[in-house]
XYZ file of C-alpha atoms in Angstrom:
452
model
C 1.486 7.014 17.514
C 1.927 10.545 16.036
C 5.236 9.487 14.494
C 3.615 6.332 13.035
C 0.772 8.348 11.505
C 3.204 10.937 10.122
C 5.434 8.281 8.588
C 2.873 5.870 7.156
C -0.402 7.849 7.065
C 0.148 9.029 3.469
C 1.061 5.508 2.345
C -2.132 4.093 3.794
C -4.328 6.797 2.209
C -2.671 6.362 -1.167
C -3.296 2.619 -0.857
C -7.021 3.227 -0.103
C -7.246 5.400 -3.217
C -5.378 2.950 -5.396
C -7.882 0.166 -4.549
C -11.009 2.347 -4.444
C -11.882 2.194 -8.203
C -12.209 -1.591 -7.935
C -14.887 -1.579 -5.233
C -16.368 1.948 -4.809
C -18.505 4.201 -6.990
C -16.886 7.055 -8.979
C -18.389 9.620 -6.582
C -16.570 7.969 -3.646
C -13.338 7.955 -5.678
C -13.709 11.730 -6.345
C -14.127 12.589 -2.710
C -11.362 10.268 -1.606
C -8.980 11.775 -4.180
C -9.527 15.235 -2.749
C -8.846 13.986 0.779
C -5.670 12.195 -0.300
C -4.436 15.337 -2.062
C -4.466 17.031 1.333
C -2.370 14.269 2.808
C -0.004 14.421 -0.149
C 0.556 18.135 0.385
C 0.652 18.167 4.137
C 2.317 14.868 5.189
C 4.969 13.655 2.693
C 7.709 11.355 3.907
C 10.673 13.153 5.462
C 14.013 12.050 4.066
C 17.528 12.432 5.546
C 16.446 14.331 8.625
C 14.241 16.843 6.818
C 11.807 18.995 8.697
C 8.226 18.823 7.634
C 8.160 22.190 5.840
C 11.339 21.171 3.959
C 9.722 17.901 2.882
C 6.639 19.778 1.654
C 8.783 22.206 -0.329
C 10.807 19.366 -1.862
C 7.754 17.387 -2.910
C 5.979 20.454 -4.319
C 9.036 21.379 -6.344
C 9.473 17.882 -7.724
C 5.832 17.604 -8.684
C 5.810 20.944 -10.474
C 8.859 19.847 -12.522
C 7.376 16.439 -13.247
C 6.059 16.156 -16.854
C 3.762 13.379 -15.746
C 1.773 15.849 -13.570
C 0.986 17.989 -16.587
C 0.179 14.984 -18.733
C -2.158 13.834 -15.984
C -3.959 17.206 -16.039
C -4.431 16.818 -19.780
C -5.859 13.342 -19.266
C -8.297 14.687 -16.616
C -9.435 17.427 -18.999
C -9.868 14.903 -21.838
C -11.835 12.492 -19.589
C -13.973 15.400 -18.358
C -14.906 16.479 -21.859
C -15.773 12.878 -22.786
C -17.850 12.452 -19.622
C -20.111 15.429 -20.512
C -20.156 14.739 -24.291
C -22.912 12.117 -23.954
C -25.306 11.205 -26.730
C -24.019 8.196 -28.646
C -26.769 5.700 -29.250
C -29.191 4.229 -31.782
C -31.409 6.682 -33.683
C -34.158 6.093 -36.216
C -34.636 8.284 -39.286
C -38.340 8.196 -40.029
C -37.940 9.574 -43.554
C -35.452 6.985 -44.804
C -36.696 4.340 -42.337
C -33.092 3.488 -41.390
C -31.483 2.966 -37.995
C -28.131 4.688 -37.408
C -25.682 5.460 -34.650
C -26.173 8.964 -33.349
C -23.271 11.346 -32.779
C -22.487 13.047 -29.471
C -23.457 16.762 -29.136
C -19.878 17.778 -30.070
C -18.856 15.291 -32.767
C -15.343 16.711 -33.058
C -14.657 15.869 -29.403
C -14.459 12.447 -27.647
C -17.841 11.171 -26.490
C -19.471 8.273 -24.757
C -22.699 6.306 -24.417
C -24.967 7.315 -21.484
C -23.821 5.604 -18.320
C -20.165 5.485 -19.329
C -17.320 7.897 -18.710
C -17.712 8.287 -14.967
C -15.461 5.396 -13.834
C -12.853 6.408 -16.385
C -12.850 10.000 -15.127
C -12.547 8.904 -11.524
C -9.771 6.460 -12.465
C -7.757 9.198 -14.206
C -8.092 11.532 -11.188
C -6.986 8.733 -8.849
C -4.089 7.968 -11.206
C -2.849 11.552 -11.024
C -2.886 11.603 -7.222
C -1.519 8.116 -6.535
C 1.282 8.181 -9.050
C 2.497 11.586 -7.906
C 2.465 10.368 -4.343
C 4.424 7.237 -5.222
C 6.953 9.150 -7.322
C 7.719 11.991 -4.956
C 6.218 11.700 -1.455
C 7.057 8.198 -0.132
C 10.309 7.222 1.523
C 11.817 3.724 1.534
C 9.808 2.155 4.334
C 6.674 4.083 3.340
C 6.881 2.488 -0.118
C 6.842 -0.924 1.513
C 3.886 0.147 3.691
C 2.009 1.317 0.563
C 2.485 -2.013 -1.180
C 1.458 -3.939 1.938
C -1.675 -1.824 2.452
C -2.796 -1.805 -1.173
C -2.329 -5.564 -1.645
C -3.964 -6.304 1.741
C -6.967 -4.128 0.877
C -7.295 -5.850 -2.475
C -6.991 -9.250 -0.792
C -9.655 -8.286 1.715
C -11.938 -7.338 -1.148
C -11.289 -10.771 -2.758
C -12.217 -12.502 0.542
C -15.453 -10.499 0.774
C -16.288 -11.360 -2.853
C -15.610 -15.063 -2.066
C -17.972 -14.970 0.937
C -20.701 -13.259 -1.140
C -20.137 -15.837 -3.885
C -20.676 -18.618 -1.344
C -23.891 -16.905 -0.223
C -25.194 -16.838 -3.778
C -24.998 -13.080 -4.543
C -26.067 -12.704 -8.172
C -23.639 -9.922 -9.053
C -20.640 -11.736 -7.635
C -21.683 -14.995 -9.296
C -21.776 -13.160 -12.614
C -18.196 -11.934 -12.023
C -17.097 -15.514 -11.135
C -18.699 -16.882 -14.295
C -16.061 -15.086 -16.390
C -18.325 -15.023 -19.434
C -16.903 -14.062 -22.800
C -19.741 -11.590 -23.489
C -18.086 -9.207 -20.982
C -14.341 -9.989 -21.204
C -13.227 -7.766 -18.342
C -12.289 -9.861 -15.332
C -11.711 -8.359 -11.904
C -9.465 -11.331 -11.177
C -6.869 -9.560 -13.296
C -6.650 -6.800 -10.688
C -6.246 -9.422 -7.962
C -3.438 -10.971 -10.030
C -1.541 -7.634 -10.209
C -1.913 -7.135 -6.471
C -0.847 -10.749 -5.837
C 2.508 -9.891 -7.359
C 2.731 -6.844 -5.058
C 1.696 -8.829 -2.060
C 4.664 -11.227 -2.566
C 7.090 -8.285 -2.618
C 5.324 -6.753 0.396
C 5.734 -10.010 2.297
C 9.451 -9.825 1.718
C 9.411 -6.192 2.970
C 7.617 -7.255 6.128
C 10.467 -9.711 6.901
C 13.097 -7.176 5.872
C 11.700 -4.471 8.235
C 10.670 -7.089 10.853
C 7.094 -5.842 11.028
C 5.863 -8.872 12.954
C 2.551 -7.194 13.908
C 1.789 -6.717 10.212
C 2.248 -10.395 9.408
C -1.519 -11.212 9.443
C -1.975 -8.670 6.610
C 0.287 -10.751 4.393
C -2.288 -13.527 4.452
C -4.638 -11.162 2.680
C -1.883 -9.748 0.462
C -0.833 -13.156 -0.833
C -3.571 -15.633 -0.028
C -6.547 -13.352 -0.573
C -5.368 -12.106 -3.956
C -4.372 -15.618 -5.066
C -7.903 -16.825 -4.221
C -9.399 -13.834 -6.075
C -7.343 -14.598 -9.180
C -8.522 -18.235 -9.182
C -12.193 -17.421 -8.533
C -12.658 -14.366 -10.753
C -10.403 -14.895 -13.767
C -10.423 -17.605 -16.466
C -7.576 -20.074 -16.815
C -5.585 -18.214 -19.510
C -5.425 -15.117 -17.309
C -4.387 -17.227 -14.352
C -1.532 -18.676 -16.379
C -0.257 -15.197 -17.290
C -0.093 -14.123 -13.664
C 1.262 -17.444 -12.465
C 4.220 -16.926 -14.787
C 4.742 -13.410 -13.452
C 4.395 -14.641 -9.857
C 7.047 -17.262 -10.425
C 9.502 -14.640 -11.656
C 8.797 -12.351 -8.717
C 8.981 -15.160 -6.161
C 12.306 -16.556 -7.452
C 13.939 -13.123 -7.552
C 12.548 -12.274 -4.110
C 13.979 -15.526 -2.686
C 17.434 -14.868 -4.206
C 17.347 -11.363 -2.789
C 16.327 -12.744 0.626
C 19.249 -15.182 0.541
C 21.650 -12.262 0.150
C 20.028 -9.646 2.352
C 18.009 -11.255 5.124
C 19.501 -12.584 8.327
C 18.560 -15.417 10.762
C 17.215 -17.736 8.019
C 14.914 -14.981 6.819
C 14.756 -16.462 3.339
C 13.148 -19.681 4.668
C 10.751 -17.756 6.891
C 9.769 -15.811 3.804
C 9.075 -19.056 1.844
C 7.152 -20.631 4.729
C 4.870 -17.607 5.232
C 4.328 -17.360 1.471
C 3.371 -21.036 1.259
C 1.067 -20.780 4.276
C -0.674 -17.739 2.743
C -1.168 -19.419 -0.634
C -2.537 -22.559 1.049
C -4.966 -20.405 3.029
C -6.114 -18.754 -0.161
C -6.433 -22.159 -1.826
C -8.569 -23.486 1.029
C -10.850 -20.433 0.727
C -11.251 -20.915 -3.031
C -12.015 -24.616 -2.699
C -14.466 -23.953 0.128
C -16.705 -21.627 -1.952
C -16.740 -23.802 -5.070
C -18.886 -26.899 -5.656
C -17.134 -30.031 -6.840
C -18.441 -29.480 -10.391
C -17.253 -25.862 -10.522
C -13.837 -26.811 -9.166
C -13.473 -29.563 -11.742
C -14.470 -27.157 -14.554
C -11.889 -24.617 -13.407
C -9.125 -27.205 -13.218
C -9.999 -28.848 -16.528
C -7.836 -26.554 -18.706
C -4.781 -27.416 -16.618
C -5.482 -31.113 -17.136
C -6.159 -30.950 -20.872
C -3.876 -28.055 -21.802
C -6.681 -26.459 -23.840
C -6.698 -22.955 -22.410
C -8.177 -21.239 -25.484
C -11.086 -23.136 -27.022
C -11.906 -23.201 -30.711
C -15.143 -21.314 -29.934
C -13.121 -18.586 -28.251
C -10.676 -18.241 -31.157
C -13.500 -18.130 -33.716
C -15.375 -15.505 -31.733
C -12.232 -13.451 -31.207
C -11.526 -13.408 -34.958
C -15.059 -12.341 -35.854
C -15.203 -9.645 -33.197
C -11.814 -8.290 -34.230
C -13.083 -7.928 -37.786
C -16.055 -5.883 -36.508
C -13.656 -3.731 -34.452
C -11.449 -3.141 -37.483
C -14.446 -2.023 -39.580
C -15.716 0.367 -36.864
C -12.255 1.820 -36.268
C -11.692 2.578 -39.948
C -14.764 4.814 -39.869
C -13.477 6.781 -36.818
C -9.700 6.263 -36.633
C -8.733 9.282 -34.508
C -11.364 9.548 -31.744
C -12.934 6.151 -32.018
C -16.671 5.594 -31.818
C -16.933 6.504 -28.110
C -16.912 4.724 -24.779
C -19.505 1.959 -24.537
C -20.246 1.992 -28.278
C -18.930 -1.462 -29.285
C -22.323 -3.232 -28.828
C -23.798 -0.644 -31.244
C -20.993 -1.260 -33.724
C -21.728 -4.951 -33.489
C -25.327 -4.361 -34.506
C -24.513 -2.155 -37.493
C -21.547 -4.113 -38.758
C -22.909 -7.615 -38.216
C -23.196 -8.628 -41.886
C -21.503 -11.939 -42.473
C -20.968 -12.676 -38.761
C -21.360 -16.269 -37.653
C -23.774 -15.809 -34.735
C -23.162 -19.345 -33.574
C -19.766 -18.180 -32.235
C -20.618 -14.534 -31.353
C -23.022 -13.650 -28.608
C -25.606 -10.947 -29.486
C -25.076 -9.326 -26.070
C -21.308 -9.031 -26.608
C -19.955 -5.874 -24.881
C -16.372 -5.821 -26.141
C -14.030 -7.647 -28.538
C -11.810 -10.380 -27.191
C -8.732 -8.260 -27.792
C -7.802 -5.296 -25.595
C -5.841 -3.548 -28.339
C -8.806 -3.536 -30.719
C -11.046 -2.391 -27.907
C -8.695 0.492 -27.249
C -8.719 1.617 -30.890
C -12.391 1.148 -31.679
C -13.734 3.093 -28.685
C -10.900 5.543 -27.998
C -9.139 5.822 -31.345
C -5.572 6.710 -32.079
C -5.714 9.823 -29.879
C -6.941 7.752 -26.907
C -4.183 5.222 -27.449
C -1.560 7.988 -27.541
C -2.920 9.540 -24.328
C -2.591 6.169 -22.598
C 0.880 5.605 -24.009
C 2.243 9.017 -22.919
C 2.136 8.482 -19.092
C 3.315 4.888 -19.597
C 6.261 6.208 -21.631
C 7.223 8.732 -18.918
C 7.092 6.009 -16.287
C 9.200 3.680 -18.377
C 11.742 6.451 -19.161
C 12.085 7.251 -15.474
C 12.510 3.550 -14.720
C 15.198 3.204 -17.401
C 17.178 6.200 -16.123
C 17.058 5.028 -12.538
C 17.945 1.513 -13.647
C 21.163 2.744 -15.275
C 22.005 4.886 -12.218
C 21.172 2.343 -9.514
C 21.958 -1.127 -10.757
C 25.712 -0.555 -10.482
C 25.547 0.091 -6.689
C 24.169 -3.200 -5.393
C 21.483 -5.843 -6.056
C 18.170 -4.060 -6.738
C 15.237 -4.688 -4.456
C 12.387 -6.847 -5.836
C 10.264 -3.712 -5.805
C 12.342 -2.544 -8.754
C 11.134 -5.398 -10.961
C 7.523 -5.590 -9.739
C 6.287 -2.777 -11.999
C 7.786 -4.062 -15.231
C 6.609 -7.643 -14.535
C 3.059 -6.465 -13.805
C 3.101 -4.302 -16.922
C 4.238 -7.150 -19.181
C 1.626 -9.463 -17.666
C -1.162 -6.973 -18.303
C 0.045 -6.265 -21.859
C 0.101 -9.952 -22.656
C -3.338 -10.363 -21.155
C -4.648 -7.590 -23.422
C -4.228 -10.022 -26.311
C -7.079 -12.135 -24.942
C -9.436 -9.818 -23.004
C -10.141 -6.211 -21.995
C -9.424 -6.365 -18.256
C -6.855 -3.554 -18.585
C -9.745 -1.098 -18.866
C -11.053 -1.816 -15.376
C -10.062 1.483 -13.677
C -8.084 -0.192 -10.873
C -5.805 -2.195 -13.150
C -3.886 0.567 -15.012
C -3.745 2.492 -11.719
C -2.108 -0.406 -9.967
C 0.383 -1.043 -12.745
C 1.293 2.665 -12.928
C 1.783 2.957 -9.168
C 4.012 -0.112 -9.088
C 6.071 1.301 -12.010
C 6.501 4.520 -10.046
C 7.506 2.564 -6.943
C 9.925 0.499 -9.044
C 11.807 3.514 -10.344
C 12.160 4.997 -6.857
C 13.413 1.725 -5.332
C 16.761 1.329 -7.083
C 19.808 1.592 -4.827
C 20.934 5.131 -4.003
C 23.906 6.528 -2.181
C 21.558 7.638 0.568
C 19.801 4.495 1.743
C 16.917 6.461 3.277
C 15.699 7.883 -0.043
């Protein structure tokens, strides 16, 4: 038991932290991050017969030389300043009798509307801890354990949401409605973890972890049900395409690397898990809701004319607001205020007055975070992609790469495509999941030492 905890304890704790922003409050994420930092320092994976103190020294040295660690500290400081620089809102000038948007206390620094900034700060802190752990502190089998745990936890959350939806919980029903007024869908996070669950299922067969097989039902079936229940049809199509790529490559890899008909066992367990998730999704939906969700697949009309018209109008508002504050943006949570002040000429028959964000993630990024915010998001992504490219060149010549190597890029492309139609990327758990899978991907290319 002690060996099991030592080998996979860090992977399990990193998985808890990676999923926490989806379901827990920012305060819980803060405390959990501190606890996981202790695990990261004290119990990294031991590679090639290392002793524990040698593994600690290796991981500490790699982290200190990692530019992503220092970029993450800059991101934490930026998010901390934004969290405390609160004050954006509507203000009334009695002399001129004009309403205006108030500035934060420090206008030259990034700010936010009251009630915003906390989840983003917690997400950045979790990002720093999880990505460093995935890049430097997990061995080969521990990486598989991390993917299994994180996708199983996400799938368990999807199952709980489905049960609450069946019981008529108002909050969960609002998430399942997938209304355009709040175009951030938690089903997108379930879609990302569904991709990981498929790769984790292969890892379970590869390592012959038979006792962990029930978790794969949550990893694959639970997340598939969550995607169907809590994301609109266009988002489902994006992740279905990514899932098809991951599944085909995983099956080809299984044909070459698994023994005793392992590739067919992999397909059978995958199919059983998806069917289980499908049964769960159908069970919680009424016949009318099920027909409405399947209608786009029957008609082929995934993006309605109303959606396209609303998207165009909201993008025009976002462009106007961004031009006034190109570098820092107008602040987190400020788009509804921009909509009120820049609403001249808007066709309110296609735009909802309670709209919280534009129907384009890239405009949402620029209007609320500005060019500086976009650069700060692009920097860690660039480091992760550069590391992936370097390891790709080094590792692909040795033997066929593991499906883990392609999971991160597929998830990233799926999320970037989805940003064209909604703002789900800005749910804290989504960029954290994509970044962790990119870090896992770069570490999973073949090496001369197979234990690395």
